[in-house]
Short mmCIF file of C-alpha atoms in Angstrom, two decimals:
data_model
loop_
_atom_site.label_atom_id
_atom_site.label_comp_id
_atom_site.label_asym_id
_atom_site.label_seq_id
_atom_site.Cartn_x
_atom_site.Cartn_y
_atom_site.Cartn_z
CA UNK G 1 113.73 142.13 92.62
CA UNK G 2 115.34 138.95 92.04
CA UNK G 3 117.61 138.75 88.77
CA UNK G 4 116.92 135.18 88.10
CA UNK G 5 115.63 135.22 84.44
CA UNK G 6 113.96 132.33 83.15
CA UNK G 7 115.11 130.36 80.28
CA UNK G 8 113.58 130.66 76.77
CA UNK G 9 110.21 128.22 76.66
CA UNK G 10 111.11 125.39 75.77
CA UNK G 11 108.07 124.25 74.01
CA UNK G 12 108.37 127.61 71.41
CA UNK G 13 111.45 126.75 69.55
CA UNK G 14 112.64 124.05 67.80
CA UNK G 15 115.12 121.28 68.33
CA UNK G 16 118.54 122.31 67.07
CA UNK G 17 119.29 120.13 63.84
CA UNK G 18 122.53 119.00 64.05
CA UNK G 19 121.75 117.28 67.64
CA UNK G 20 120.39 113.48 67.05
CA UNK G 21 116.80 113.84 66.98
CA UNK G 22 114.71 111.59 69.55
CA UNK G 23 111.92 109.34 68.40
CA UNK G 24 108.72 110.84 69.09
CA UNK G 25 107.03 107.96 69.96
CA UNK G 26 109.98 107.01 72.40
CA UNK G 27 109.97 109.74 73.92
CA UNK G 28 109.69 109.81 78.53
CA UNK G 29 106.24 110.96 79.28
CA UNK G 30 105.42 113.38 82.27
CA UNK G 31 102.62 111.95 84.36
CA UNK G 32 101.46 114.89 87.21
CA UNK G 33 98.88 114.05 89.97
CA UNK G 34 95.32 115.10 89.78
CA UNK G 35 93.88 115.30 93.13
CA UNK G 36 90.52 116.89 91.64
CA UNK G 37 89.14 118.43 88.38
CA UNK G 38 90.86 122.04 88.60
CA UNK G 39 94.30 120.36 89.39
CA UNK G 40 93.96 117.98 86.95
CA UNK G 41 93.85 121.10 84.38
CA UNK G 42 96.51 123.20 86.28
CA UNK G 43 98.74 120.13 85.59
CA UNK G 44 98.73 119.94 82.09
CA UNK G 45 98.64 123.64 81.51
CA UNK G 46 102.09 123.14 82.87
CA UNK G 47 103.60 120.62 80.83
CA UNK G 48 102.15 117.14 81.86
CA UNK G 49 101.47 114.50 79.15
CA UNK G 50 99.18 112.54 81.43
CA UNK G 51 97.62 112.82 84.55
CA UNK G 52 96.34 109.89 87.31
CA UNK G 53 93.77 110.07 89.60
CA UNK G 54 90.85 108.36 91.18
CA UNK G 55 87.46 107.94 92.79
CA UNK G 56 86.00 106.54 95.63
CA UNK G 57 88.31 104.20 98.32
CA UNK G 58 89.92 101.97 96.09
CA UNK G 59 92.25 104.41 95.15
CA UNK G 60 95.31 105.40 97.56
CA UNK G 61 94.74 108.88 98.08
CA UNK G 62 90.95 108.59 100.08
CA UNK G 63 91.34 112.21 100.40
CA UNK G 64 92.08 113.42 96.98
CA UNK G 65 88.87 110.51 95.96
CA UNK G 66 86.66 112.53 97.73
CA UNK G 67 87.25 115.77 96.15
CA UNK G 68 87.16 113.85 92.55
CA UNK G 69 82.82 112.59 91.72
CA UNK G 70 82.36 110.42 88.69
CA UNK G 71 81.42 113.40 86.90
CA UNK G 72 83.98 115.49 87.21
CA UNK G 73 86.45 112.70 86.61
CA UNK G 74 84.43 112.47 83.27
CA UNK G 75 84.85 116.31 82.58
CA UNK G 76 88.62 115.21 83.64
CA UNK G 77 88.86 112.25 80.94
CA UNK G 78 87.09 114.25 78.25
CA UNK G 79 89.03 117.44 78.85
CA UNK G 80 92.97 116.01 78.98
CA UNK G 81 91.57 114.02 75.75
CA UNK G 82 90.97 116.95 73.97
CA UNK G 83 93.98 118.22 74.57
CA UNK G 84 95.77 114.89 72.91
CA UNK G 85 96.81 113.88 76.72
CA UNK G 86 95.37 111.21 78.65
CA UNK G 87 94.18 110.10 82.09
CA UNK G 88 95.16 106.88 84.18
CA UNK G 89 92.81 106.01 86.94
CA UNK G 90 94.21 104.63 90.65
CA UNK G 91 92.46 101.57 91.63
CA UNK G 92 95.21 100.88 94.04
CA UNK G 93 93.77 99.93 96.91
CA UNK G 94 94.27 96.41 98.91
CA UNK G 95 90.30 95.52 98.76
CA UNK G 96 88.43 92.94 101.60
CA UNK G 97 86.55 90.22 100.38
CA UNK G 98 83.43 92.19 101.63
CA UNK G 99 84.33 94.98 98.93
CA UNK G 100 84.69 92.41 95.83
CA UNK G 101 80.97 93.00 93.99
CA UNK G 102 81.25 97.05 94.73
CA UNK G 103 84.89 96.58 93.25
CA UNK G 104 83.55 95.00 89.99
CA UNK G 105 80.82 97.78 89.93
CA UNK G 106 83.61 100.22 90.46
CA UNK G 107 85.62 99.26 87.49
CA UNK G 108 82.99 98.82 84.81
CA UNK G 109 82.02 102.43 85.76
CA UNK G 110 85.45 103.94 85.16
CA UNK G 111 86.03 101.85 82.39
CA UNK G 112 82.96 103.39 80.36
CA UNK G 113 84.33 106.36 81.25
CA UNK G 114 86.96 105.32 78.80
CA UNK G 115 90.39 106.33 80.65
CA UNK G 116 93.85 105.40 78.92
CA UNK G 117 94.89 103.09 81.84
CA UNK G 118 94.15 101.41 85.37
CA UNK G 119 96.99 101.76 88.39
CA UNK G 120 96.29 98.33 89.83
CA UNK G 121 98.41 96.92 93.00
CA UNK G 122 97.06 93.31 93.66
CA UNK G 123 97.16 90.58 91.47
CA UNK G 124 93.80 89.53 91.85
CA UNK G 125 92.38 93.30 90.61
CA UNK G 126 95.18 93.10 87.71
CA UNK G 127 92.82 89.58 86.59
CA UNK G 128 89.51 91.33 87.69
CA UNK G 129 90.41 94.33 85.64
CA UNK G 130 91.78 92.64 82.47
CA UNK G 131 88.30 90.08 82.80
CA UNK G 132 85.43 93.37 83.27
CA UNK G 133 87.72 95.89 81.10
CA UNK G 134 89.87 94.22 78.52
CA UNK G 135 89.94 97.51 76.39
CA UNK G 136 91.61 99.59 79.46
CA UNK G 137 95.59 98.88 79.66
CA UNK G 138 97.01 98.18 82.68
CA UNK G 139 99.49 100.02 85.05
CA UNK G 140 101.16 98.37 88.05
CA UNK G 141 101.37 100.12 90.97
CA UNK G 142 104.27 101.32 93.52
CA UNK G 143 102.77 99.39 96.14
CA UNK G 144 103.18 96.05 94.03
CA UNK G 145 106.96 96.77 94.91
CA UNK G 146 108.68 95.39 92.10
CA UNK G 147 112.01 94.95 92.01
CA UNK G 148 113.77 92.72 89.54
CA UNK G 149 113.03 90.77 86.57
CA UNK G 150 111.25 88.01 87.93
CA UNK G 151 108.34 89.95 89.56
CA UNK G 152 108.15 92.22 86.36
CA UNK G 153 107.75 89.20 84.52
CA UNK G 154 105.18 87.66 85.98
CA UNK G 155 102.94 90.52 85.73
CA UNK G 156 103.86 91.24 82.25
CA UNK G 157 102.58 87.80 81.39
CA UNK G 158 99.36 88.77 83.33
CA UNK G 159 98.92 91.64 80.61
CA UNK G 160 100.60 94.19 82.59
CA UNK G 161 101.86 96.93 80.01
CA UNK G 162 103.70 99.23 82.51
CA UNK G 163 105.18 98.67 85.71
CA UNK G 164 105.28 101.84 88.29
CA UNK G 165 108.66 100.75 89.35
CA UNK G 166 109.41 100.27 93.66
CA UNK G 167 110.96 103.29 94.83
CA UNK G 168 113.50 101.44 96.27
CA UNK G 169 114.55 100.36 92.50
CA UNK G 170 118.00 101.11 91.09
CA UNK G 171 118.28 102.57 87.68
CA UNK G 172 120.77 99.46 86.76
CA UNK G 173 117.82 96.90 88.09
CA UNK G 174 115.27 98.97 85.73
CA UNK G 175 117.82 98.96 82.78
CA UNK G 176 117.75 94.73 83.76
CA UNK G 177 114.55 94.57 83.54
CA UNK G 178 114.12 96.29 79.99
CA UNK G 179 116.81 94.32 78.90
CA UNK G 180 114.74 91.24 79.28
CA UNK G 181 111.30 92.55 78.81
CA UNK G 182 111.18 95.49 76.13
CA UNK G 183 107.83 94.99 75.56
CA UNK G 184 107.37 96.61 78.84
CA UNK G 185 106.91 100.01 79.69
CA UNK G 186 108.87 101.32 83.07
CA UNK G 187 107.77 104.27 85.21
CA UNK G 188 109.62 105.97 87.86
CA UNK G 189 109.02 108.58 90.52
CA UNK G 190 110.91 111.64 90.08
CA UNK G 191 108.99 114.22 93.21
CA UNK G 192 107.26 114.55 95.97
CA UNK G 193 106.86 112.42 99.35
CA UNK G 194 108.74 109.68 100.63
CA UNK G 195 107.72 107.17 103.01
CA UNK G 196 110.34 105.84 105.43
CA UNK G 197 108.35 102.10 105.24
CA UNK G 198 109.25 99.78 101.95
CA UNK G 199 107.14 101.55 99.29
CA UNK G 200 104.97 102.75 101.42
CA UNK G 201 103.98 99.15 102.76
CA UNK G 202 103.54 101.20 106.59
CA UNK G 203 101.10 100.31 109.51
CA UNK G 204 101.98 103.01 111.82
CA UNK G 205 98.79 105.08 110.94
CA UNK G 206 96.75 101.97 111.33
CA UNK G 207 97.77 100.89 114.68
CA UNK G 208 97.84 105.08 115.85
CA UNK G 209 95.06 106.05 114.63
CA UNK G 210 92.87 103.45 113.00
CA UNK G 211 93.80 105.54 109.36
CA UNK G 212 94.99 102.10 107.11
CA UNK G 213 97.66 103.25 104.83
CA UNK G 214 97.46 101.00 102.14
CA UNK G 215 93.67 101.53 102.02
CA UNK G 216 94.26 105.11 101.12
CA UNK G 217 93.49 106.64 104.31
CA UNK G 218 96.99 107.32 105.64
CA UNK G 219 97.41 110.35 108.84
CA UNK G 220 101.19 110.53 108.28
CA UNK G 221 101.59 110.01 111.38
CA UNK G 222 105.43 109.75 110.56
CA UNK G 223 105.44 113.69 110.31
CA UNK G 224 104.49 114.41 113.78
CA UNK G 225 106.06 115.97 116.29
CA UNK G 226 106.87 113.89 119.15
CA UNK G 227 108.28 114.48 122.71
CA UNK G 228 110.29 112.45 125.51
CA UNK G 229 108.35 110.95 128.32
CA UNK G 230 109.90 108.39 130.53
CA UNK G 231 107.27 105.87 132.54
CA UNK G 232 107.12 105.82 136.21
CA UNK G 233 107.12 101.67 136.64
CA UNK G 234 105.83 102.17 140.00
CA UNK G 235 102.82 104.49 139.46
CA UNK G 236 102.84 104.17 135.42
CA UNK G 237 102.33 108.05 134.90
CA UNK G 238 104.42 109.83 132.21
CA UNK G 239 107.00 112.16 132.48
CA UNK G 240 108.42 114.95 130.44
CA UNK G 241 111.84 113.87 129.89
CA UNK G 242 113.92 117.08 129.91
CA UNK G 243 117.44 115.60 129.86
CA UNK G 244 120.05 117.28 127.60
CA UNK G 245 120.46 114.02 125.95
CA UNK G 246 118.56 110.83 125.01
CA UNK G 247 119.89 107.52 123.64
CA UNK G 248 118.19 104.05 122.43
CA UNK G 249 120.18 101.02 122.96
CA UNK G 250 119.82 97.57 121.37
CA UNK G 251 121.28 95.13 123.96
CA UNK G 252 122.17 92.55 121.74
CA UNK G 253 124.81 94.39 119.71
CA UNK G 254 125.17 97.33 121.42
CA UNK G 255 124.24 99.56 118.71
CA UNK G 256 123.16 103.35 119.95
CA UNK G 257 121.25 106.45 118.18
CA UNK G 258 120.96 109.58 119.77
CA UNK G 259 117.78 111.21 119.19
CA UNK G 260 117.19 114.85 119.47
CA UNK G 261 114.20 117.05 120.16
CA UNK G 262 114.15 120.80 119.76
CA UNK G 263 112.62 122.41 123.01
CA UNK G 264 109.27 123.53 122.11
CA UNK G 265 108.94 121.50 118.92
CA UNK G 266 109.86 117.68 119.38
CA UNK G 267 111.61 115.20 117.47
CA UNK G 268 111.13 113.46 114.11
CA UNK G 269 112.61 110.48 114.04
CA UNK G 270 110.52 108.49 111.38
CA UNK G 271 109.91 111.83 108.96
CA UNK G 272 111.34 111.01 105.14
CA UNK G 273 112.84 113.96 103.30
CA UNK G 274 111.18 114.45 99.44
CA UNK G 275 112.51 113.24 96.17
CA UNK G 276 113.65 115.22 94.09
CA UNK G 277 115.33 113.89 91.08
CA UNK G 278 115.73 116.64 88.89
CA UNK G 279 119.13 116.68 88.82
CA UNK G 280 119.57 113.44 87.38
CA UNK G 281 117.39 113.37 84.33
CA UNK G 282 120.04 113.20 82.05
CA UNK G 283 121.27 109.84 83.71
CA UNK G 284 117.62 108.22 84.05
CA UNK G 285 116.66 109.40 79.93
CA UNK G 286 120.93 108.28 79.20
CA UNK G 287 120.08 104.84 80.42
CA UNK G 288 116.95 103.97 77.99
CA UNK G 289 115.01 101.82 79.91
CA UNK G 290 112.78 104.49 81.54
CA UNK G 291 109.39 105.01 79.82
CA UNK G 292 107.20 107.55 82.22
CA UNK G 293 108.66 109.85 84.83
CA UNK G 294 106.00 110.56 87.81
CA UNK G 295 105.40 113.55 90.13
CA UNK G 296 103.68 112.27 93.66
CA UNK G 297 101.17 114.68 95.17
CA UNK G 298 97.65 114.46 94.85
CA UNK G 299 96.57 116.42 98.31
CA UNK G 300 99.23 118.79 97.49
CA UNK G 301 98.12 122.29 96.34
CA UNK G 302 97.15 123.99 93.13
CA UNK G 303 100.66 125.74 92.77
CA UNK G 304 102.79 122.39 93.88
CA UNK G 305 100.56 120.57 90.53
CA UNK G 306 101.91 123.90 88.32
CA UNK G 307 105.25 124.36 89.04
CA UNK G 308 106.39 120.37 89.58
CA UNK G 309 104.75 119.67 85.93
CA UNK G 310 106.25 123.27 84.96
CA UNK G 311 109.78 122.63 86.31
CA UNK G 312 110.13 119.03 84.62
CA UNK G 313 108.56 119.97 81.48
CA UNK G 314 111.53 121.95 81.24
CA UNK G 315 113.81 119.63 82.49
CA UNK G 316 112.76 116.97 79.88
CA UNK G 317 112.63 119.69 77.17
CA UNK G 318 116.38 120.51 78.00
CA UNK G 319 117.43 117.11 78.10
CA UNK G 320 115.82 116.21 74.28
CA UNK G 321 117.12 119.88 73.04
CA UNK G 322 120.70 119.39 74.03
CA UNK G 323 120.37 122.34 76.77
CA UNK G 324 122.44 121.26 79.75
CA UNK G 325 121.41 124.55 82.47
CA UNK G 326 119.23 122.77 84.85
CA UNK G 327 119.53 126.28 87.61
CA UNK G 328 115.36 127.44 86.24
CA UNK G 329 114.16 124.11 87.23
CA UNK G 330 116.35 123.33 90.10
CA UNK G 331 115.63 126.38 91.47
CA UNK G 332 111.48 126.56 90.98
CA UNK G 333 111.33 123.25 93.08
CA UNK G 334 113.07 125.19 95.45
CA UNK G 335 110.11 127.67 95.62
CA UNK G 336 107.69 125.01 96.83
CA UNK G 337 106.85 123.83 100.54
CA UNK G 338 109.13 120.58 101.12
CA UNK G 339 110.78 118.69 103.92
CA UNK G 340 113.94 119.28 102.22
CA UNK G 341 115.30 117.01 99.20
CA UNK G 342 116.95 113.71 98.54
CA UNK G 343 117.38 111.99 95.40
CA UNK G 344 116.43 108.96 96.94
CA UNK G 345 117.33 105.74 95.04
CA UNK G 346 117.37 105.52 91.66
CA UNK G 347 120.87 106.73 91.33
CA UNK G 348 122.45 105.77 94.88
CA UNK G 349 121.41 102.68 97.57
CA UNK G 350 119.93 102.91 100.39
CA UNK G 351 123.15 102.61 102.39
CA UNK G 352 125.22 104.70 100.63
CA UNK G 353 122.61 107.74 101.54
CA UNK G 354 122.57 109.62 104.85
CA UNK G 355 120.66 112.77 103.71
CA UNK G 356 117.16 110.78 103.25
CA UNK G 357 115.75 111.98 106.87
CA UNK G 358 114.70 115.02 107.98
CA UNK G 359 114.68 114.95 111.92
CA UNK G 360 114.41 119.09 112.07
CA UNK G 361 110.68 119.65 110.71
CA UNK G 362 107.61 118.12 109.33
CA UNK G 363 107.85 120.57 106.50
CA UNK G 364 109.57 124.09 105.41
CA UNK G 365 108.86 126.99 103.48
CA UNK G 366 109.41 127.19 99.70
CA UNK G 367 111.35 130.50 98.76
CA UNK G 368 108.32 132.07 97.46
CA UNK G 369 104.76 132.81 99.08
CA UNK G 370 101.93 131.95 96.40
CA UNK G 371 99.47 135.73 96.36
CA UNK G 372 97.16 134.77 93.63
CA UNK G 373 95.40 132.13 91.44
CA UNK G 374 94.14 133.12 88.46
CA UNK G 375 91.19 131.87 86.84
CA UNK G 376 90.11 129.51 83.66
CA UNK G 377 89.01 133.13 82.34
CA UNK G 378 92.26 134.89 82.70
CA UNK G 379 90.64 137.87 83.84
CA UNK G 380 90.03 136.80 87.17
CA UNK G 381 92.36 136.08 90.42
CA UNK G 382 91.57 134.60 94.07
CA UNK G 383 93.71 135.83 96.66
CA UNK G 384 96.19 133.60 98.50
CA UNK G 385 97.73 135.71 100.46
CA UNK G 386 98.09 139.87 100.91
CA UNK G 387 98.53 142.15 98.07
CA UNK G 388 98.91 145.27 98.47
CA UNK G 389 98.00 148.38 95.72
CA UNK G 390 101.40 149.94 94.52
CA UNK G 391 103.15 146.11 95.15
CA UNK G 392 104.16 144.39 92.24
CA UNK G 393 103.88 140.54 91.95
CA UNK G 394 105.94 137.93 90.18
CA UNK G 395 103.88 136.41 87.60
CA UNK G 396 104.26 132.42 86.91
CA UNK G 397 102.64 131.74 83.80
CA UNK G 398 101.43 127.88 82.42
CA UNK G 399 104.39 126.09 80.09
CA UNK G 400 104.86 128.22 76.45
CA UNK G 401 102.91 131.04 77.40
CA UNK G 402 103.21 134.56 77.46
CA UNK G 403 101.91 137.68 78.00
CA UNK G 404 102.43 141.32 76.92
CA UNK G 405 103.46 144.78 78.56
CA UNK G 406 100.46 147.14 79.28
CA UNK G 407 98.80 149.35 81.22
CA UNK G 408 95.27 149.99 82.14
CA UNK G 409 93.26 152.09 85.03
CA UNK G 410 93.64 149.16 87.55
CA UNK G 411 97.31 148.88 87.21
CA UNK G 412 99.80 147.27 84.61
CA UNK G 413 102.22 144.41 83.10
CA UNK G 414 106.03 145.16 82.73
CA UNK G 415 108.88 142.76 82.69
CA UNK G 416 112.19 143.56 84.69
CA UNK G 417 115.53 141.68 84.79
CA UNK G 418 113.67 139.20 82.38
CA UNK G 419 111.03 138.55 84.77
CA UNK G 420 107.48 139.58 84.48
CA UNK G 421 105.45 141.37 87.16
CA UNK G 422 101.92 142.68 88.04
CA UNK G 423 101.52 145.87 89.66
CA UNK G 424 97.90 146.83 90.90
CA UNK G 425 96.91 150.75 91.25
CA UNK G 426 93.34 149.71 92.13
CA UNK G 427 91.88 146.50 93.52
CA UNK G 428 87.91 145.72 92.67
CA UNK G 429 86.19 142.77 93.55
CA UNK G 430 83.29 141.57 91.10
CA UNK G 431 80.72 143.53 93.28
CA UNK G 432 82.56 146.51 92.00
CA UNK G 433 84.03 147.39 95.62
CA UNK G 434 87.30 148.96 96.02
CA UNK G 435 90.28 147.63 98.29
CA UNK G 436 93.71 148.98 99.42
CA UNK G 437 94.49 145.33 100.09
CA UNK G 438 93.27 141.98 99.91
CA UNK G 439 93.87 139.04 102.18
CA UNK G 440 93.47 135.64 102.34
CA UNK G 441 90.63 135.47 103.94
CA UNK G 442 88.79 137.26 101.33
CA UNK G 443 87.58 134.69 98.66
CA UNK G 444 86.03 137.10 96.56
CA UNK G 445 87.39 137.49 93.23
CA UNK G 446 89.20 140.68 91.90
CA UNK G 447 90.01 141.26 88.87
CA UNK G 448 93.02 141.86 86.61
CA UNK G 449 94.58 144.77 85.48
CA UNK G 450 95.13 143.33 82.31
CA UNK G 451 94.11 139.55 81.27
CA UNK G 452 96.85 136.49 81.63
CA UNK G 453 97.01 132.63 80.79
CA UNK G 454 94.28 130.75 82.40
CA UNK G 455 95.93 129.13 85.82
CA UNK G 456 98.49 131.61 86.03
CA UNK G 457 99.88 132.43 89.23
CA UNK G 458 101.10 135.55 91.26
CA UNK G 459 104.02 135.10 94.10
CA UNK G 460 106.52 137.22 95.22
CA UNK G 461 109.86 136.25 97.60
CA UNK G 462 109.88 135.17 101.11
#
């Protein structure tokens, strides 16, 4: 059993009085991805004030478009709204001139879905959007890539209300720009993938595959694994290259960078590590001039939408409450799948960073193995991966909940070293059949020795 215990919720007690007291309405909101209608709810179970998303090809994640219909985007809006959170829609997408009319069509129908903001990239869409859907505020997007004042300003005076800063920015260029626009909201990313291209501005996956990037349709084909071959000029077949070392040379200045492939495996030479910023929140909230703090990761998995949201929930929490221990969150990221961490830019420049690559693997193990997802009942769970009866399971509850000690004929609920755990005597699916174990493979639901929070999750250690 691991001794790690977690910190009081934050969200259950209130802010000590004698520390200044932040301004509600000024206070850094926590936008999560939605890639579809269940994560979207997983999200801000876990802490998230707002979540984006979108439908159809205009937005930059085709993928996570396709697993999001109009309608459930509606149940999506009318859900988070009910919960006194709100919804931005992605229509981020670099549209042809063959796309225009279906464009206009596209955002009349998610503005009468009323959503609390647009994530537009191009100029022209910002005037398109602001022309068909005056009432919907607008959100710049990453991809617009802006930098300093003069490129926030312009879009500002185009009605732009918030800028979704370049990655590349500095927190010193975003305090700039506040200084001279506070009428402008700034938003930052704070997780998830990085692209080694400018803001993700890449045509590798285009010119590979035929997969455009900035259309939404990206193979990240910067994660692959990729061998040595060295061409035979005279009969222009390929060959292995199994030398013990292997060097590209630019002629002109002489410069030289050893790459390295791992036998079996291969080399990745253009694969980004992923931001993590959570041990700077202090510094980005310190400085004032940051407005929204965003988690990347729409195709990412149910748990990854939990415990991000989960992890800087608490983070923020800390930071507004005076608590400095950052080791819960720091170390819950840790329990996710990643290609290790950097902090990226914000803080540091891109030359004074070494540690923003990761040449060993396309991505790692988190510290924990997800077993279980729990239903919007509570009562229900799908199996991730084995449990066994007799093994007890960490359970990872949504932000300010909590459960209770108990037993019952199908097994019980006891807390240990400040952690709570599930232990199963009996495993029954709905159909009433009995198990020893369950796998993966079975998606049949079982159910719960005793009930828990809606989205919880069970895990246990790798």
């Amino acid at each position: 059993m691991t001794d790690t215990m977690y910190p009081p919720s934050p969200s259950n007690h209130a802010l000590d009085s004698s520390l200044p007291q932040p301004v509600e309405s000024k206070k850094v909101q926590l936008l999560s991805p939605a890639g579809n209608l269940h994560k979207l709810k997983i999200a801000l179970a876990y802490g998230a004030d707002a979540v984006y998303g979108g439908v159809s090809h205009f937005s930059l994640r085709t993928r996570a478009g396709k697993e999001f219909s109009y309608e459930d985007f509606a149940k999506g809006v009318e859900y988070a709204h009910k919960l006194g959170k709100k919804v931005f829609v992605t229509i981020n997408g670099f549209p042809f001139n063959s796309q225009l009319k279906l464009l206009e069509s596209h955002i009349a129908k998610m503005a009468d879905l009323s959503p609390d903001a647009f994530i537009v990239a191009a100029p022209g869409v910002v005037r398109l959007s602001k022309k068909i859907a005056p009432q919907i505020p607008i959100h710049l997007s990453t991809q617009a890539n802006v930098l300093n004042v003069l490129d926030a300003e312009v879009f500002y005076e185009m009605g732009v209300k918030r800028i979704v800063a370049a990655r590349e920015i500095s927190l010193k260029d975003a305090m700039e720009i506040k200084r001279h626009l506070p009428g402008l909201e700034i938003e930052i990313f704070v997780h998830g993938s990085m692209c080694f291209a400018f803001s993700g501005r890449c045509l590798i996956s285009a010119l590979q595959s035929g997969r455009v990037p900035n259309r939404g349709s990206c193979a990240n084909d910067c994660r692959f694994d990729y061998e040595y071959f060295v061409r035979n000029v005279e009969n222009d077949e390929l060959v292995k290259f199994d030398g013990k070392e292997f060097y590209v040379k630019n002629p002109d200045n002489g410069v030289m960078m050893r790459l390295e492939e791992e036998e079996g495996l291969g080399t990745h030479i253009f694969n980004s590590k992923d931001l993590n910023l959570s041990g700077h929140i202090k510094e980005i909230l310190d400085s004032g001039a940051i407005d929204a703090l965003k988690i990347e990761g729409r195709t990412k998995s149910n748990y990854y939408a939990g415990i991000t949201a989960r992890a800087y929930r608490a983070a923020i929490d800390s930071y507004y409450s005076g608590r400095g221990d950052s080791s819960f969150y720091i170390n819950e990221l840790q329990t996710l799948k990643n290609r290790g961490f950097t902090d990226g830019y914000i803080v540091h420049r891109p030359y004074e960073k070494l540690n923003t690559q990761n040449h060993q693997t396309a991505i790692s193990e988190g510290s924990y193995q997800v077993n279980a997802e729990v239903d919007e009942s509570g009562e229900w769970a799908v199996c991730k991966h084995t449990i066994r009866v007799g093994e007890a399971k960490e359970i990872v509850m949504p932000f300010g909940t909590s459960v209770a000690c108990g037993k019952s004929d199908l097994g019980e609920i006891f807390i240990e070293n400040g952690i709570w755990y599930m232990r199963f005597s009996r495993i029954c699916l709905a159909d009433n059949k009995e198990l020893d174990s369950i796998h993966s493979g079975n998606v049949n639901a079982f159910k719960l020795p005793l009930p828990l929070p809606p989205f919880s999750f069970l895990r246990e250690r790798l």
